[in-house]
Amino acid sequence: DAGVTQSPTHLIKTRGQQVTLRCSPKSGHDTVSWYQQALGQGPQFIFQYYEEEERQRGNFPDRFSGHQFPNYSSELNVNALLLGDSALYLCASSFAEGHFSGPDNEQFFGPGTRLTVL
Amino acid sequence: AQSVSQHNHHVILSEAASLELGCNYSYGGTVNLFWYVQYPGQHLQLLLKYFSGDPLVKGIKGFEAEFIKSKFSFNLRKPSVQWSDTAEYFCAVNLNYGGSQGNLIFGKGTKLSVKP
């Protein structure tokens, strides 16, 4: 049973460029959440997707956008990259509460994509 | 805004020492509480979680945590650490909207180094 997978593993971009990161959820999961983990910090919630729609959003600018596909995989797009966007981007998958609510609705994390902006 | 505080940035222990990592959160409502661990080069893994019931929660690898509602705390403990426990530990909270889950709010993490 494959866990959460993310691609690419590492990415180097320059300021002003755009980047797309990809995530495939754990088998059977239908909800994908994205987090940003800056060096020395805990992960910060960016947004969550369910049924191909953004369901919740954290305190991130509109430069951060996402998409979820019918097969539940997801993309995170960041436009007009800034130096401060350099971080590890984590994807987490889970069951939507409507399908499997309660204490077992655990988020499983992928290995992350390390983005460096020069 | 809700927040999670982890008191120790870096803890260094010898093998067999006891461990306690502090975690406090700021939110007056019902919360779900988690401890995640990130071993070097690996992804975040769930150690244990608290949703309701017995405030003393047992997790994997001999870890446990105690939820003290009056102190808004969820401290992680292990009676005897091993070298393999060297990792970064994150406390996290999400708001319990009557059973459904909001996003996870993480603390800044505590790096644990265990000397053999």
GROMACS .gro file of C-alpha atoms in nm:
model
  234
    1ASP     CA    1   0.000   0.000   0.000
    2ALA     CA    2   0.170   0.316  -0.121
    3GLY     CA    3   0.175   0.603   0.119
    4VAL     CA    4   0.162   0.968   0.026
    5THR     CA    5   0.401   1.047  -0.257
    6GLN     CA    6   0.529   1.386  -0.368
    7SER     CA    7   0.725   1.509  -0.665
    8PRO     CA    8   0.976   1.643  -0.727
    9THR     CA    9   1.199   1.579  -0.427
   10HIS     CA   10   1.401   1.894  -0.472
   11LEU     CA   11   1.354   2.204  -0.683
   12ILE     CA   12   1.558   2.518  -0.740
   13LYS     CA   13   1.393   2.828  -0.884
   14THR     CA   14   1.473   3.196  -0.912
   15ARG     CA   15   1.273   3.488  -0.782
   16GLY     CA   16   0.968   3.572  -0.991
   17GLN     CA   17   0.933   3.225  -1.138
   18GLN     CA   18   0.638   2.994  -1.093
   19VAL     CA   19   0.646   2.640  -0.953
   20THR     CA   20   0.412   2.341  -0.943
   21LEU     CA   21   0.441   2.069  -0.683
   22ARG     CA   22   0.253   1.740  -0.701
   23CYS     CA   23   0.104   1.501  -0.448
   24SER     CA   24  -0.062   1.161  -0.469
   25PRO     CA   25  -0.261   1.068  -0.159
   26LYS     CA   26  -0.251   0.741   0.027
   27SER     CA   27  -0.471   0.477  -0.130
   28GLY     CA   28  -0.834   0.528  -0.031
   29HIS     CA   29  -0.789   0.886   0.087
   30ASP     CA   30  -0.984   1.166  -0.073
   31THR     CA   31  -0.866   1.480   0.109
   32VAL     CA   32  -0.534   1.652   0.056
   33SER     CA   33  -0.381   1.923   0.273
   34TRP     CA   34  -0.069   2.125   0.196
   35TYR     CA   35   0.174   2.263   0.453
   36GLN     CA   36   0.484   2.484   0.433
   37GLN     CA   37   0.771   2.405   0.670
   38ALA     CA   38   1.036   2.676   0.682
   39LEU     CA   39   1.374   2.591   0.829
   40GLY     CA   40   1.355   2.558   1.207
   41GLN     CA   41   0.978   2.593   1.214
   42GLY     CA   42   0.680   2.364   1.238
   43PRO     CA   43   0.461   2.304   0.934
   44GLN     CA   44   0.211   2.580   0.853
   45PHE     CA   45  -0.121   2.500   0.691
   46ILE     CA   46  -0.168   2.638   0.340
   47PHE     CA   47  -0.497   2.486   0.224
   48GLN     CA   48  -0.702   2.171   0.202
   49TYR     CA   49  -0.879   2.016  -0.097
   50TYR     CA   50  -1.176   1.785  -0.105
   51GLU     CA   51  -1.400   1.696  -0.397
   52GLU     CA   52  -1.179   1.910  -0.621
   53GLU     CA   53  -1.253   2.224  -0.422
   54GLU     CA   54  -1.052   2.428  -0.175
   55ARG     CA   55  -1.227   2.365   0.155
   56GLN     CA   56  -1.008   2.552   0.402
   57ARG     CA   57  -0.726   2.801   0.365
   58GLY     CA   58  -0.455   2.923   0.598
   59ASN     CA   59  -0.293   3.264   0.607
   60PHE     CA   60  -0.116   3.250   0.271
   61PRO     CA   61  -0.139   3.501  -0.017
   62ASP     CA   62  -0.320   3.436  -0.342
   63ARG     CA   63   0.013   3.355  -0.507
   64PHE     CA   64  -0.043   3.013  -0.354
   65SER     CA   65  -0.308   2.817  -0.538
   66GLY     CA   66  -0.398   2.456  -0.579
   67HIS     CA   67  -0.596   2.200  -0.761
   68GLN     CA   68  -0.734   1.855  -0.694
   69PHE     CA   69  -0.801   1.606  -0.971
   70PRO     CA   70  -1.077   1.344  -0.995
   71ASN     CA   71  -0.828   1.075  -0.885
   72TYR     CA   72  -0.772   1.282  -0.564
   73SER     CA   73  -0.415   1.378  -0.650
   74SER     CA   74  -0.331   1.743  -0.601
   75GLU     CA   75  -0.104   2.022  -0.718
   76LEU     CA   76   0.029   2.324  -0.535
   77ASN     CA   77   0.119   2.623  -0.750
   78VAL     CA   78   0.319   2.921  -0.634
   79ASN     CA   79   0.349   3.226  -0.858
   80ALA     CA   80   0.596   3.514  -0.844
   81LEU     CA   81   0.832   3.328  -0.615
   82LEU     CA   82   1.001   3.516  -0.332
   83LEU     CA   83   1.315   3.422  -0.142
   84GLY     CA   84   1.093   3.362   0.162
   85ASP     CA   85   0.909   3.086  -0.020
   86SER     CA   86   1.212   2.862   0.025
   87ALA     CA   87   1.087   2.577   0.242
   88LEU     CA   88   0.987   2.214   0.260
   89TYR     CA   89   0.636   2.171   0.120
   90LEU     CA   90   0.444   1.886   0.275
   91CYS     CA   91   0.137   1.714   0.150
   92ALA     CA   92  -0.091   1.520   0.384
   93SER     CA   93  -0.386   1.301   0.296
   94SER     CA   94  -0.684   1.180   0.497
   95PHE     CA   95  -1.043   1.063   0.470
   96ALA     CA   96  -1.300   1.337   0.453
   97GLU     CA   97  -1.503   1.355   0.771
   98GLY     CA   98  -1.818   1.285   0.574
   99HIS     CA   99  -1.686   0.944   0.483
  100PHE     CA  100  -1.492   0.849   0.790
  101SER     CA  101  -1.544   1.093   1.067
  102GLY     CA  102  -1.404   1.099   1.414
  103PRO     CA  103  -1.081   1.009   1.584
  104ASP     CA  104  -0.940   0.792   1.309
  105ASN     CA  105  -0.936   1.071   1.055
  106GLU     CA  106  -0.558   1.092   1.070
  107GLN     CA  107  -0.347   1.295   0.830
  108PHE     CA  108  -0.064   1.096   0.668
  109PHE     CA  109   0.230   1.302   0.549
  110GLY     CA  110   0.446   1.264   0.243
  111PRO     CA  111   0.824   1.315   0.235
  112GLY     CA  112   0.793   1.669   0.107
  113THR     CA  113   0.940   1.877  -0.175
  114ARG     CA  114   1.236   2.096  -0.086
  115LEU     CA  115   1.200   2.426  -0.274
  116THR     CA  116   1.493   2.664  -0.290
  117VAL     CA  117   1.438   3.010  -0.435
  118LEU     CA  118   1.752   3.198  -0.540
  119ALA     CA  119  -0.551   3.313   1.682
  120GLN     CA  120  -0.489   2.960   1.800
  121SER     CA  121  -0.126   2.870   1.865
  122VAL     CA  122   0.090   2.588   1.997
  123SER     CA  123   0.398   2.644   2.211
  124GLN     CA  124   0.677   2.395   2.259
  125HIS     CA  125   0.902   2.506   2.541
  126ASN     CA  126   1.225   2.336   2.447
  127HIS     CA  127   1.402   2.398   2.121
  128HIS     CA  128   1.674   2.135   2.168
  129VAL     CA  129   1.697   1.863   2.433
  130ILE     CA  130   2.005   1.649   2.480
  131LEU     CA  131   1.980   1.330   2.685
  132SER     CA  132   2.183   1.020   2.750
  133GLU     CA  133   2.036   0.680   2.674
  134ALA     CA  134   1.805   0.548   2.947
  135ALA     CA  135   1.723   0.899   3.069
  136SER     CA  136   1.360   0.997   3.106
  137LEU     CA  137   1.204   1.241   2.862
  138GLU     CA  138   0.936   1.502   2.898
  139LEU     CA  139   0.864   1.752   2.620
  140GLY     CA  140   0.627   2.035   2.697
  141CYS     CA  141   0.341   2.151   2.477
  142ASN     CA  142   0.080   2.417   2.546
  143TYR     CA  143  -0.195   2.539   2.320
  144SER     CA  144  -0.415   2.844   2.320
  145TYR     CA  145  -0.778   2.771   2.240
  146GLY     CA  146  -1.072   2.752   2.474
  147GLY     CA  147  -1.286   2.512   2.279
  148THR     CA  148  -1.269   2.141   2.205
  149VAL     CA  149  -0.945   2.034   2.044
  150ASN     CA  150  -0.780   1.723   1.912
  151LEU     CA  151  -0.414   1.689   2.012
  152PHE     CA  152  -0.128   1.514   1.837
  153TRP     CA  153   0.240   1.446   1.866
  154TYR     CA  154   0.429   1.384   1.542
  155VAL     CA  155   0.789   1.273   1.504
  156GLN     CA  156   1.028   1.339   1.218
  157TYR     CA  157   1.332   1.109   1.216
  158PRO     CA  158   1.636   1.232   1.022
  159GLY     CA  159   1.565   1.205   0.650
  160GLN     CA  160   1.214   1.070   0.702
  161HIS     CA  161   0.866   1.216   0.679
  162LEU     CA  162   0.639   1.318   0.964
  163GLN     CA  163   0.483   1.024   1.146
  164LEU     CA  164   0.210   1.021   1.406
  165LEU     CA  165   0.328   0.918   1.754
  166LEU     CA  166  -0.001   0.948   1.937
  167LYS     CA  167  -0.326   1.142   1.943
  168TYR     CA  168  -0.594   1.249   2.186
  169PHE     CA  169  -0.956   1.307   2.090
  170SER     CA  170  -1.154   1.230   2.405
  171GLY     CA  171  -1.172   0.993   2.699
  172ASP     CA  172  -0.873   0.892   2.910
  173PRO     CA  173  -0.638   1.193   2.921
  174LEU     CA  174  -0.335   0.964   2.939
  175VAL     CA  175  -0.267   0.848   2.586
  176LYS     CA  176  -0.024   0.576   2.490
  177GLY     CA  177   0.143   0.583   2.150
  178ILE     CA  178   0.400   0.391   1.954
  179LYS     CA  179   0.755   0.313   2.067
  180GLY     CA  180   0.679   0.353   2.439
  181PHE     CA  181   0.572   0.717   2.420
  182GLU     CA  182   0.279   0.855   2.614
  183ALA     CA  183   0.121   1.196   2.662
  184GLU     CA  184  -0.108   1.347   2.920
  185PHE     CA  185  -0.380   1.598   2.837
  186ILE     CA  186  -0.438   1.844   3.121
  187LYS     CA  187  -0.730   2.059   3.015
  188SER     CA  188  -0.695   2.310   3.298
  189LYS     CA  189  -0.336   2.380   3.193
  190PHE     CA  190  -0.400   2.364   2.816
  191SER     CA  191  -0.111   2.119   2.804
  192PHE     CA  192  -0.029   1.795   2.626
  193ASN     CA  193   0.320   1.692   2.737
  194LEU     CA  194   0.501   1.399   2.579
  195ARG     CA  195   0.685   1.149   2.798
  196LYS     CA  196   0.901   0.843   2.769
  197PRO     CA  197   1.052   0.670   3.074
  198SER     CA  198   1.375   0.562   2.906
  199VAL     CA  199   1.498   0.703   2.576
  200GLN     CA  200   1.708   0.520   2.321
  201TRP     CA  201   1.958   0.649   2.067
  202SER     CA  202   1.700   0.569   1.798
  203ASP     CA  203   1.464   0.829   1.948
  204THR     CA  204   1.688   1.103   1.812
  205ALA     CA  205   1.447   1.307   1.601
  206GLU     CA  206   1.240   1.624   1.591
  207TYR     CA  207   0.910   1.616   1.776
  208PHE     CA  208   0.612   1.832   1.688
  209CYS     CA  209   0.302   1.897   1.893
  210ALA     CA  210  -0.010   1.981   1.692
  211VAL     CA  211  -0.367   2.079   1.754
  212ASN     CA  212  -0.674   2.087   1.543
  213LEU     CA  213  -1.006   2.229   1.631
  214ASN     CA  214  -1.279   1.975   1.687
  215TYR     CA  215  -1.584   2.097   1.501
  216GLY     CA  216  -1.816   1.839   1.646
  217GLY     CA  217  -1.620   1.547   1.507
  218SER     CA  218  -1.494   1.697   1.183
  219GLN     CA  219  -1.140   1.820   1.167
  220GLY     CA  220  -0.992   2.149   1.075
  221ASN     CA  221  -0.635   2.205   0.977
  222LEU     CA  222  -0.342   2.110   1.199
  223ILE     CA  223  -0.166   2.388   1.391
  224PHE     CA  224   0.190   2.287   1.474
  225GLY     CA  225   0.438   2.403   1.732
  226LYS     CA  226   0.790   2.493   1.624
  227GLY     CA  227   0.922   2.153   1.721
  228THR     CA  228   1.173   2.017   1.972
  229LYS     CA  229   1.489   1.854   1.850
  230LEU     CA  230   1.587   1.557   2.067
  231SER     CA  231   1.943   1.429   2.060
  232VAL     CA  232   2.014   1.108   2.250
  233LYS     CA  233   2.377   1.029   2.326
  234PRO     CA  234   2.468   0.661   2.318
   0.00000   0.00000   0.00000
